[in-house]
mmCIF file of C-alpha atoms and ligand atoms in Angstrom:
data_model
loop_
_atom_site.group_PDB
_atom_site.id
_atom_site.type_symbol
_atom_site.label_atom_id
_atom_site.label_comp_id
_atom_site.label_asym_id
_atom_site.label_seq_id
_atom_site.Cartn_x
_atom_site.Cartn_y
_atom_site.Cartn_z
ATOM 1 C CA MET A 1 -28.130 11.210 2.069
ATOM 2 C CA LYS A 2 -30.449 8.225 2.153
ATOM 3 C CA ALA A 3 -28.039 5.496 1.092
ATOM 4 C CA MET A 4 -25.784 3.612 3.488
ATOM 5 C CA LEU A 5 -22.160 4.559 2.973
ATOM 6 C CA ILE A 6 -19.913 1.590 2.176
ATOM 7 C CA ASP A 7 -16.694 2.476 3.964
ATOM 8 C CA GLY A 8 -13.769 1.017 2.007
ATOM 9 C CA LYS A 9 -11.274 2.286 4.546
ATOM 10 C CA ALA A 10 -12.986 0.457 7.420
ATOM 11 C CA VAL A 11 -13.485 -2.806 5.481
ATOM 12 C CA SER A 12 -9.895 -2.593 4.324
ATOM 13 C CA ALA A 13 -8.586 -1.940 7.853
ATOM 14 C CA SER A 14 -10.337 -4.981 9.276
ATOM 15 C CA LEU A 15 -9.009 -7.212 6.468
ATOM 16 C CA ARG A 16 -5.503 -5.828 6.968
ATOM 17 C CA GLU A 17 -5.717 -6.575 10.682
ATOM 18 C CA ALA A 18 -6.361 -10.259 9.916
ATOM 19 C CA MET A 19 -3.619 -10.275 7.263
ATOM 20 C CA LYS A 20 -1.132 -8.791 9.728
ATOM 21 C CA ALA A 21 -1.744 -11.740 12.020
ATOM 22 C CA GLU A 22 -1.150 -14.084 9.056
ATOM 23 C CA VAL A 23 2.179 -12.377 8.300
ATOM 24 C CA GLU A 24 3.176 -12.775 11.961
ATOM 25 C CA GLU A 25 2.371 -16.489 11.809
ATOM 26 C CA LEU A 26 4.479 -16.838 8.666
ATOM 27 C CA ALA A 27 7.332 -15.010 10.400
ATOM 28 C CA GLU A 28 7.302 -17.701 13.094
ATOM 29 C CA GLN A 29 7.988 -20.219 10.309
ATOM 30 C CA GLY A 30 10.819 -18.022 9.036
ATOM 31 C CA ILE A 31 8.842 -16.759 6.014
ATOM 32 C CA THR A 32 8.625 -13.055 5.115
ATOM 33 C CA PRO A 33 6.436 -12.264 2.082
ATOM 34 C CA GLY A 34 8.278 -10.021 -0.387
ATOM 35 C CA LEU A 35 6.887 -7.699 -3.045
ATOM 36 C CA ALA A 36 8.873 -5.989 -5.815
ATOM 37 C CA VAL A 37 7.280 -2.897 -7.324
ATOM 38 C CA VAL A 38 8.608 -1.627 -10.641
ATOM 39 C CA LEU A 39 7.910 1.933 -11.721
ATOM 40 C CA VAL A 40 9.019 3.218 -15.117
ATOM 41 C CA GLY A 41 9.008 6.985 -15.743
ATOM 42 C CA ASP A 42 7.682 9.760 -13.543
ATOM 43 C CA ASP A 43 3.892 9.717 -13.899
ATOM 44 C CA PRO A 44 2.685 11.444 -10.685
ATOM 45 C CA ALA A 45 -0.438 9.257 -10.269
ATOM 46 C CA SER A 46 1.671 6.088 -10.598
ATOM 47 C CA GLN A 47 4.111 7.455 -8.021
ATOM 48 C CA VAL A 48 1.245 7.897 -5.550
ATOM 49 C CA TYR A 49 -0.034 4.335 -6.175
ATOM 50 C CA VAL A 50 3.452 2.903 -5.708
ATOM 51 C CA ARG A 51 3.974 4.845 -2.484
ATOM 52 C CA ASN A 52 0.644 3.571 -1.109
ATOM 53 C CA LYS A 53 1.607 -0.003 -1.984
ATOM 54 C CA GLU A 54 4.937 0.384 -0.181
ATOM 55 C CA LYS A 55 3.166 1.883 2.852
ATOM 56 C CA GLY A 56 0.712 -1.038 2.888
ATOM 57 C CA CYS A 57 3.611 -3.518 2.870
ATOM 58 C CA GLU A 58 5.320 -1.728 5.744
ATOM 59 C CA GLU A 59 2.127 -1.687 7.791
ATOM 60 C CA LEU A 60 1.705 -5.478 7.486
ATOM 61 C CA GLY A 61 5.347 -6.487 7.826
ATOM 62 C CA ILE A 62 5.728 -7.454 4.154
ATOM 63 C CA TYR A 63 9.210 -6.908 2.726
ATOM 64 C CA SER A 64 9.203 -4.629 -0.320
ATOM 65 C CA GLU A 65 11.666 -3.465 -2.943
ATOM 66 C CA LYS A 66 11.080 -0.551 -5.269
ATOM 67 C CA TYR A 67 12.713 -0.281 -8.705
ATOM 68 C CA GLU A 68 12.432 3.186 -10.216
ATOM 69 C CA LEU A 69 13.531 3.164 -13.840
ATOM 70 C CA PRO A 70 13.878 6.173 -16.155
ATOM 71 C CA ALA A 71 11.197 6.798 -18.815
ATOM 72 C CA ALA A 72 13.773 5.934 -21.505
ATOM 73 C CA THR A 73 14.180 2.349 -20.226
ATOM 74 C CA THR A 74 14.229 -0.140 -23.111
ATOM 75 C CA GLN A 75 12.020 -3.192 -23.433
ATOM 76 C CA ARG A 76 15.082 -5.394 -23.053
ATOM 77 C CA GLU A 77 16.162 -3.706 -19.806
ATOM 78 C CA LEU A 78 12.684 -4.063 -18.333
ATOM 79 C CA MET A 79 12.391 -7.706 -19.413
ATOM 80 C CA ASP A 80 15.811 -8.420 -17.888
ATOM 81 C CA LEU A 81 14.717 -6.901 -14.578
ATOM 82 C CA VAL A 82 11.536 -9.013 -14.571
ATOM 83 C CA GLU A 83 13.637 -12.099 -15.297
ATOM 84 C CA THR A 84 15.946 -11.280 -12.366
ATOM 85 C CA LEU A 85 12.974 -10.770 -10.045
ATOM 86 C CA ASN A 86 11.393 -14.048 -11.240
ATOM 87 C CA LYS A 87 14.475 -15.825 -9.906
ATOM 88 C CA LYS A 88 14.956 -13.764 -6.743
ATOM 89 C CA PRO A 89 14.135 -16.026 -3.778
ATOM 90 C CA ASP A 90 13.116 -13.259 -1.328
ATOM 91 C CA ILE A 91 10.580 -11.861 -3.811
ATOM 92 C CA ASP A 92 7.174 -13.592 -3.907
ATOM 93 C CA GLY A 93 5.223 -11.003 -5.862
ATOM 94 C CA ILE A 94 6.136 -8.743 -8.794
ATOM 95 C CA LEU A 95 4.115 -5.721 -9.715
ATOM 96 C CA VAL A 96 4.909 -3.590 -12.739
ATOM 97 C CA GLN A 97 2.979 -0.345 -12.336
ATOM 98 C CA LEU A 98 0.856 0.409 -15.415
ATOM 99 C CA PRO A 99 0.550 2.323 -17.662
ATOM 100 C CA LEU A 100 4.078 2.016 -19.041
ATOM 101 C CA PRO A 101 5.528 4.670 -21.356
ATOM 102 C CA ASP A 102 4.207 4.276 -24.919
ATOM 103 C CA HIS A 103 7.365 2.735 -26.394
ATOM 104 C CA LEU A 104 7.116 -0.268 -24.048
ATOM 105 C CA ASP A 105 4.960 -3.330 -24.716
ATOM 106 C CA SER A 106 3.080 -3.924 -21.452
ATOM 107 C CA ASN A 107 1.551 -7.228 -22.623
ATOM 108 C CA ALA A 108 4.999 -8.677 -23.231
ATOM 109 C CA VAL A 109 6.117 -7.505 -19.786
ATOM 110 C CA ILE A 110 3.065 -9.016 -18.063
ATOM 111 C CA GLU A 111 3.572 -12.316 -19.873
ATOM 112 C CA ALA A 112 7.233 -12.339 -18.778
ATOM 113 C CA ILE A 113 6.285 -12.244 -15.081
ATOM 114 C CA SER A 114 6.249 -15.717 -13.563
ATOM 115 C CA PRO A 115 2.554 -16.677 -13.095
ATOM 116 C CA ASP A 116 3.503 -17.731 -9.537
ATOM 117 C CA LYS A 117 4.597 -14.164 -8.757
ATOM 118 C CA ASP A 118 1.867 -12.370 -10.744
ATOM 119 C CA VAL A 119 0.137 -10.725 -7.763
ATOM 120 C CA ASP A 120 -1.885 -8.416 -10.031
ATOM 121 C CA ALA A 121 -3.382 -11.537 -11.704
ATOM 122 C CA PHE A 122 -2.858 -10.020 -15.161
ATOM 123 C CA HIS A 123 -0.882 -12.934 -16.707
ATOM 124 C CA ALA A 124 -2.944 -14.898 -19.262
ATOM 125 C CA SER A 125 -2.695 -18.080 -17.223
ATOM 126 C CA ASN A 126 -4.093 -16.363 -14.119
ATOM 127 C CA VAL A 127 -6.795 -14.638 -16.179
ATOM 128 C CA GLY A 128 -7.743 -18.090 -17.486
ATOM 129 C CA ARG A 129 -7.975 -19.414 -13.934
ATOM 130 C CA ILE A 130 -10.341 -16.578 -13.036
ATOM 131 C CA MET A 131 -12.622 -17.740 -15.889
ATOM 132 C CA LEU A 132 -12.548 -21.245 -14.395
ATOM 133 C CA GLY A 133 -13.285 -19.982 -10.888
ATOM 134 C CA ASP A 134 -10.013 -21.537 -9.717
ATOM 135 C CA TYR A 135 -8.101 -18.621 -8.255
ATOM 136 C CA ARG A 136 -4.408 -18.656 -7.664
ATOM 137 C CA PHE A 137 -4.476 -14.875 -7.289
ATOM 138 C CA LEU A 138 -7.548 -12.704 -6.935
ATOM 139 C CA PRO A 139 -8.019 -9.934 -9.490
ATOM 140 C CA CYS A 140 -7.369 -7.046 -7.063
ATOM 141 C CA THR A 141 -10.013 -4.422 -7.855
ATOM 142 C CA PRO A 142 -12.919 -6.842 -8.514
ATOM 143 C CA ALA A 143 -12.003 -8.962 -5.475
ATOM 144 C CA GLY A 144 -11.966 -5.824 -3.330
ATOM 145 C CA ILE A 145 -15.397 -4.919 -4.689
ATOM 146 C CA MET A 146 -16.743 -8.360 -3.729
ATOM 147 C CA GLU A 147 -15.552 -7.712 -0.165
ATOM 148 C CA LEU A 148 -17.372 -4.362 -0.177
ATOM 149 C CA ILE A 149 -20.572 -5.995 -1.471
ATOM 150 C CA HIS A 150 -20.305 -8.712 1.206
ATOM 151 C CA SER A 151 -19.862 -6.024 3.854
ATOM 152 C CA THR A 152 -23.365 -4.714 3.068
ATOM 153 C CA GLY A 153 -24.871 -8.116 3.917
ATOM 154 C CA ILE A 154 -26.548 -8.382 0.490
ATOM 155 C CA GLU A 155 -26.475 -11.825 -1.187
ATOM 156 C CA VAL A 156 -25.299 -11.747 -4.803
ATOM 157 C CA GLU A 157 -27.166 -14.938 -5.691
ATOM 158 C CA GLY A 158 -30.075 -14.270 -8.026
ATOM 159 C CA LYS A 159 -29.455 -10.517 -8.134
ATOM 160 C CA GLU A 160 -29.382 -8.440 -11.307
ATOM 161 C CA CYS A 161 -25.776 -7.234 -11.531
ATOM 162 C CA VAL A 162 -24.870 -4.596 -14.101
ATOM 163 C CA ILE A 163 -21.283 -3.551 -14.801
ATOM 164 C CA VAL A 164 -20.576 -0.489 -16.913
ATOM 165 C CA GLY A 165 -17.109 -0.970 -18.446
ATOM 166 C CA ARG A 166 -15.449 -4.070 -19.932
ATOM 167 C CA SER A 167 -11.744 -3.565 -19.325
ATOM 168 C CA ASN A 168 -9.479 -6.541 -18.715
ATOM 169 C CA ILE A 169 -8.552 -5.298 -15.246
ATOM 170 C CA VAL A 170 -11.978 -4.317 -13.924
ATOM 171 C CA GLY A 171 -15.125 -4.993 -15.980
ATOM 172 C CA LYS A 172 -14.422 -8.495 -17.324
ATOM 173 C CA PRO A 173 -13.021 -10.113 -14.154
ATOM 174 C CA MET A 174 -15.771 -8.351 -12.148
ATOM 175 C CA ALA A 175 -18.350 -10.132 -14.313
ATOM 176 C CA MET A 176 -16.700 -13.482 -13.556
ATOM 177 C CA LEU A 177 -16.645 -12.970 -9.784
ATOM 178 C CA LEU A 178 -20.316 -11.942 -9.693
ATOM 179 C CA LEU A 179 -21.211 -14.870 -11.951
ATOM 180 C CA HIS A 180 -19.367 -17.305 -9.675
ATOM 181 C CA GLU A 181 -21.573 -16.066 -6.836
ATOM 182 C CA ASN A 182 -24.665 -16.752 -8.980
ATOM 183 C CA GLY A 183 -25.516 -13.187 -9.931
ATOM 184 C CA THR A 184 -27.278 -12.522 -13.242
ATOM 185 C CA VAL A 185 -24.638 -10.417 -14.925
ATOM 186 C CA THR A 186 -24.867 -7.829 -17.716
ATOM 187 C CA VAL A 187 -21.736 -6.052 -18.963
ATOM 188 C CA CYS A 188 -22.266 -2.669 -20.670
ATOM 189 C CA HIS A 189 -19.819 -0.639 -22.744
ATOM 190 C CA SER A 190 -19.666 2.291 -25.145
ATOM 191 C CA ARG A 191 -21.801 0.520 -27.784
ATOM 192 C CA THR A 192 -24.559 -0.492 -25.366
ATOM 193 C CA LYS A 193 -27.961 0.793 -26.470
ATOM 194 C CA ASN A 194 -30.373 2.354 -23.954
ATOM 195 C CA LEU A 195 -27.800 2.213 -21.175
ATOM 196 C CA ALA A 196 -30.040 3.817 -18.544
ATOM 197 C CA GLU A 197 -32.701 1.168 -19.147
ATOM 198 C CA VAL A 198 -30.160 -1.554 -18.459
ATOM 199 C CA THR A 199 -28.575 0.103 -15.404
ATOM 200 C CA ARG A 200 -32.019 0.739 -13.886
ATOM 201 C CA ARG A 201 -32.525 -3.040 -13.717
ATOM 202 C CA ALA A 202 -29.489 -3.438 -11.452
ATOM 203 C CA ASP A 203 -29.728 -4.550 -7.840
ATOM 204 C CA ILE A 204 -25.932 -4.240 -7.856
ATOM 205 C CA LEU A 205 -24.433 -1.609 -10.158
ATOM 206 C CA VAL A 206 -20.673 -1.347 -10.737
ATOM 207 C CA ALA A 207 -19.421 1.735 -12.600
ATOM 208 C CA ALA A 208 -15.946 1.405 -14.155
ATOM 209 C CA VAL A 209 -16.052 3.949 -16.963
ATOM 210 C CA GLY A 210 -13.537 6.668 -16.138
ATOM 211 C CA LYS A 211 -15.917 9.640 -16.588
ATOM 212 C CA PRO A 212 -16.971 11.990 -13.764
ATOM 213 C CA ASN A 213 -20.711 12.050 -12.927
ATOM 214 C CA PHE A 214 -21.429 9.487 -15.643
ATOM 215 C CA ILE A 215 -23.968 7.547 -13.550
ATOM 216 C CA THR A 216 -26.860 9.846 -12.704
ATOM 217 C CA ALA A 217 -29.786 9.271 -10.307
ATOM 218 C CA GLU A 218 -32.120 8.478 -13.257
ATOM 219 C CA MET A 219 -29.924 5.481 -14.123
ATOM 220 C CA VAL A 220 -30.233 3.849 -10.698
ATOM 221 C CA LYS A 221 -32.970 1.654 -9.239
ATOM 222 C CA GLU A 222 -34.338 2.556 -5.805
ATOM 223 C CA GLY A 223 -32.369 0.675 -3.144
ATOM 224 C CA ALA A 224 -29.560 -0.570 -5.426
ATOM 225 C CA VAL A 225 -26.008 -1.186 -4.203
ATOM 226 C CA VAL A 226 -23.820 1.196 -6.218
ATOM 227 C CA ILE A 227 -20.071 0.606 -6.481
ATOM 228 C CA ASP A 228 -18.023 3.440 -7.950
ATOM 229 C CA VAL A 229 -14.675 2.275 -9.348
ATOM 230 C CA GLY A 230 -13.870 5.511 -11.191
ATOM 231 C CA MET A 231 -10.857 7.590 -10.233
ATOM 232 C CA ASN A 232 -11.169 10.855 -12.095
ATOM 233 C CA ARG A 233 -10.365 14.517 -11.573
ATOM 234 C CA ASP A 234 -13.244 16.982 -11.680
ATOM 235 C CA GLY A 235 -13.033 20.536 -13.100
ATOM 236 C CA ASN A 236 -11.274 21.719 -9.920
ATOM 237 C CA GLY A 237 -8.728 18.903 -9.991
ATOM 238 C CA LYS A 238 -10.461 17.106 -7.110
ATOM 239 C CA LEU A 239 -10.549 13.292 -7.082
ATOM 240 C CA CYS A 240 -14.007 11.965 -8.011
ATOM 241 C CA GLY A 241 -15.626 8.766 -9.220
ATOM 242 C CA ASP A 242 -17.956 7.883 -12.105
ATOM 243 C CA VAL A 243 -21.135 8.322 -10.062
ATOM 244 C CA ASP A 244 -22.987 11.537 -9.253
ATOM 245 C CA PHE A 245 -22.535 10.768 -5.567
ATOM 246 C CA GLU A 246 -24.937 13.310 -4.023
ATOM 247 C CA ALA A 247 -27.889 12.632 -6.345
ATOM 248 C CA VAL A 248 -27.424 8.851 -6.564
ATOM 249 C CA GLY A 249 -27.042 8.724 -2.764
ATOM 250 C CA GLU A 250 -30.711 9.785 -2.538
ATOM 251 C CA VAL A 251 -31.863 6.791 -4.618
ATOM 252 C CA ALA A 252 -29.412 3.966 -3.874
ATOM 253 C CA GLY A 253 -29.592 1.664 -0.867
ATOM 254 C CA ALA A 254 -25.811 1.660 -0.405
ATOM 255 C CA ILE A 255 -22.994 3.489 -2.167
ATOM 256 C CA THR A 256 -19.184 3.687 -2.131
ATOM 257 C CA PRO A 257 -17.538 7.121 -1.861
ATOM 258 C CA VAL A 258 -14.528 8.280 -3.887
ATOM 259 C CA PRO A 259 -12.023 8.498 -2.309
ATOM 260 C CA GLY A 260 -12.391 5.939 0.470
ATOM 261 C CA GLY A 261 -14.349 3.236 -1.366
ATOM 262 C CA VAL A 262 -12.847 0.857 -3.906
ATOM 263 C CA GLY A 263 -9.349 2.427 -3.910
ATOM 264 C CA PRO A 264 -8.114 1.182 -0.512
ATOM 265 C CA MET A 265 -9.521 -2.293 -1.261
ATOM 266 C CA THR A 266 -7.448 -2.736 -4.426
ATOM 267 C CA ILE A 267 -4.186 -2.354 -2.506
ATOM 268 C CA THR A 268 -5.437 -4.605 0.303
ATOM 269 C CA MET A 269 -6.119 -7.377 -2.212
ATOM 270 C CA LEU A 270 -2.662 -6.924 -3.706
ATOM 271 C CA LEU A 271 -1.151 -7.428 -0.239
ATOM 272 C CA LYS A 272 -3.365 -10.489 0.236
ATOM 273 C CA ASN A 273 -2.079 -11.944 -3.045
ATOM 274 C CA THR A 274 1.502 -11.326 -1.916
ATOM 275 C CA ILE A 275 0.862 -13.304 1.278
ATOM 276 C CA THR A 276 -0.748 -16.087 -0.797
ATOM 277 C CA ALA A 277 2.309 -16.139 -3.079
ATOM 278 C CA ALA A 278 4.662 -16.404 -0.102
ATOM 279 C CA LYS A 279 2.683 -19.342 1.270
ATOM 280 C CA LYS A 280 2.882 -21.138 -2.071
ATOM 281 C CA GLN A 281 6.594 -20.597 -2.789
HETATM 282 P P1 LIG B 1 -10.963 1.614 -19.394
HETATM 283 O O1 LIG B 1 -10.776 2.947 -20.000
HETATM 284 O O2 LIG B 1 -10.059 0.505 -19.762
HETATM 285 O O3 LIG B 1 -12.461 1.121 -19.669
HETATM 286 C C1 LIG B 1 -13.542 1.996 -19.626
HETATM 287 C C2 LIG B 1 -14.792 1.253 -20.038
HETATM 288 O O4 LIG B 1 -15.876 2.171 -20.016
HETATM 289 C C3 LIG B 1 -14.715 0.681 -21.455
HETATM 290 O O5 LIG B 1 -15.159 -0.661 -21.460
HETATM 291 C C4 LIG B 1 -15.635 1.583 -22.258
HETATM 292 O O6 LIG B 1 -16.324 0.927 -23.310
HETATM 293 C C5 LIG B 1 -16.636 2.003 -21.195
HETATM 294 N N1 LIG B 1 -17.277 3.258 -21.601
HETATM 295 C C6 LIG B 1 -16.687 4.411 -21.978
HETATM 296 N N2 LIG B 1 -17.616 5.323 -22.323
HETATM 297 C C7 LIG B 1 -18.821 4.724 -22.160
HETATM 298 C C8 LIG B 1 -20.155 5.132 -22.387
HETATM 299 N N3 LIG B 1 -20.443 6.353 -22.849
HETATM 300 N N4 LIG B 1 -21.130 4.254 -22.108
HETATM 301 C C9 LIG B 1 -20.870 3.021 -21.640
HETATM 302 N N5 LIG B 1 -19.611 2.564 -21.418
HETATM 303 C C10 LIG B 1 -18.608 3.416 -21.687
HETATM 304 O O7 LIG B 1 -10.967 1.864 -17.831
HETATM 305 P P2 LIG B 1 -10.619 0.918 -16.563
HETATM 306 O O8 LIG B 1 -11.572 -0.211 -16.450
HETATM 307 O O9 LIG B 1 -9.180 0.665 -16.509
HETATM 308 O O10 LIG B 1 -10.937 1.973 -15.389
HETATM 309 C C11 LIG B 1 -12.201 2.574 -15.237
HETATM 310 C C12 LIG B 1 -12.117 3.610 -14.139
HETATM 311 O O11 LIG B 1 -11.771 2.960 -12.914
HETATM 312 C C13 LIG B 1 -11.040 4.683 -14.325
HETATM 313 O O12 LIG B 1 -11.502 5.900 -13.768
HETATM 314 C C14 LIG B 1 -9.866 4.154 -13.520
HETATM 315 O O13 LIG B 1 -9.019 5.192 -13.070
HETATM 316 C C15 LIG B 1 -10.589 3.511 -12.368
HETATM 317 N N6 LIG B 1 -9.852 2.440 -11.703
HETATM 318 C C16 LIG B 1 -9.848 2.470 -10.350
HETATM 319 C C17 LIG B 1 -9.232 1.475 -9.635
HETATM 320 C C18 LIG B 1 -9.277 1.519 -8.153
HETATM 321 O O14 LIG B 1 -8.512 0.841 -7.508
HETATM 322 N N7 LIG B 1 -10.167 2.306 -7.555
HETATM 323 C C19 LIG B 1 -8.515 0.365 -10.309
HETATM 324 C C20 LIG B 1 -8.649 0.398 -11.751
HETATM 325 C C21 LIG B 1 -9.291 1.412 -12.400
HETATM 326 P P3 LIG B 1 -15.573 0.329 -24.628
HETATM 327 O O15 LIG B 1 -14.920 -0.933 -24.161
HETATM 328 O O16 LIG B 1 -16.670 0.097 -25.591
HETATM 329 O O17 LIG B 1 -14.590 1.364 -25.054
#
């Protein structure tokens, strides 16, 4: 493979090392950051994410509580739990693992979380702050991607940045972070015409589509930095991203693998937000 591999595990490990020292400093002041993770139902992927978040907390010395609720939990019960956690003094961050079962209104749940404890940065007031470039909490996946881009040594300023995908949790906040670093940003989606023409302009290409092998070598400019956010299963049930890794690796200048790219960074940024929340409380 020609492209440089962007190692999310290594970047994440070095950030976590620094964060561990921060947690130790806080401990000297008698402060232990605390994260509450709420899981409703028994979706296996969500269970894995929650377990990884707990493991990350343990590794850094962050206190964590897990609330596992049955799939039949009512909106009222979930809202009551969020309300209790909002008031709980040893909890600095609240994370409700999405997606929730269909009968629950996730927007209402997100809006019920205190913006000061919204470590996912999904609450409307934190989303608004991201637009203003005034971050209380970093949007986890896009912020992790910025760290990966910085690790390559490439400057975002003046670069053509193309994002494929416009979700509220990845595509849109990603556009804001790149814009704040003076990138020239284009956001593509399912109605974009001549997609390959647009992606081929990218110096930095972020794929957040949710379709295996969606980004092919023909869609990538020689030397581009390619960030693969996708977490999909291929025909054999193996975890894969949105990018045709082997073929694109022959064209790109740098590329993230799946697994081991963006995934570990998202959790690292969540832990960072929890430390930030503890400092602010
Ligand atoms: P969504 O399903 O919310 O968004 C997908 C986006 O892709 C939409 O904006 C959609 O366009 C666009 N899209 C779909 N088909 C096409 C097409 N043919 N051409 C161009 N654009 C298209 O996904 P998410 O943003 O939540 O997640 C994307 C992927 O990233 C998933 O695989 C998810 O699992 C993964 N993910 C990984 C994380 C990590 O930590 N590594 C964190 C979050 C997500 P439109 O809006 O028009 O429908």
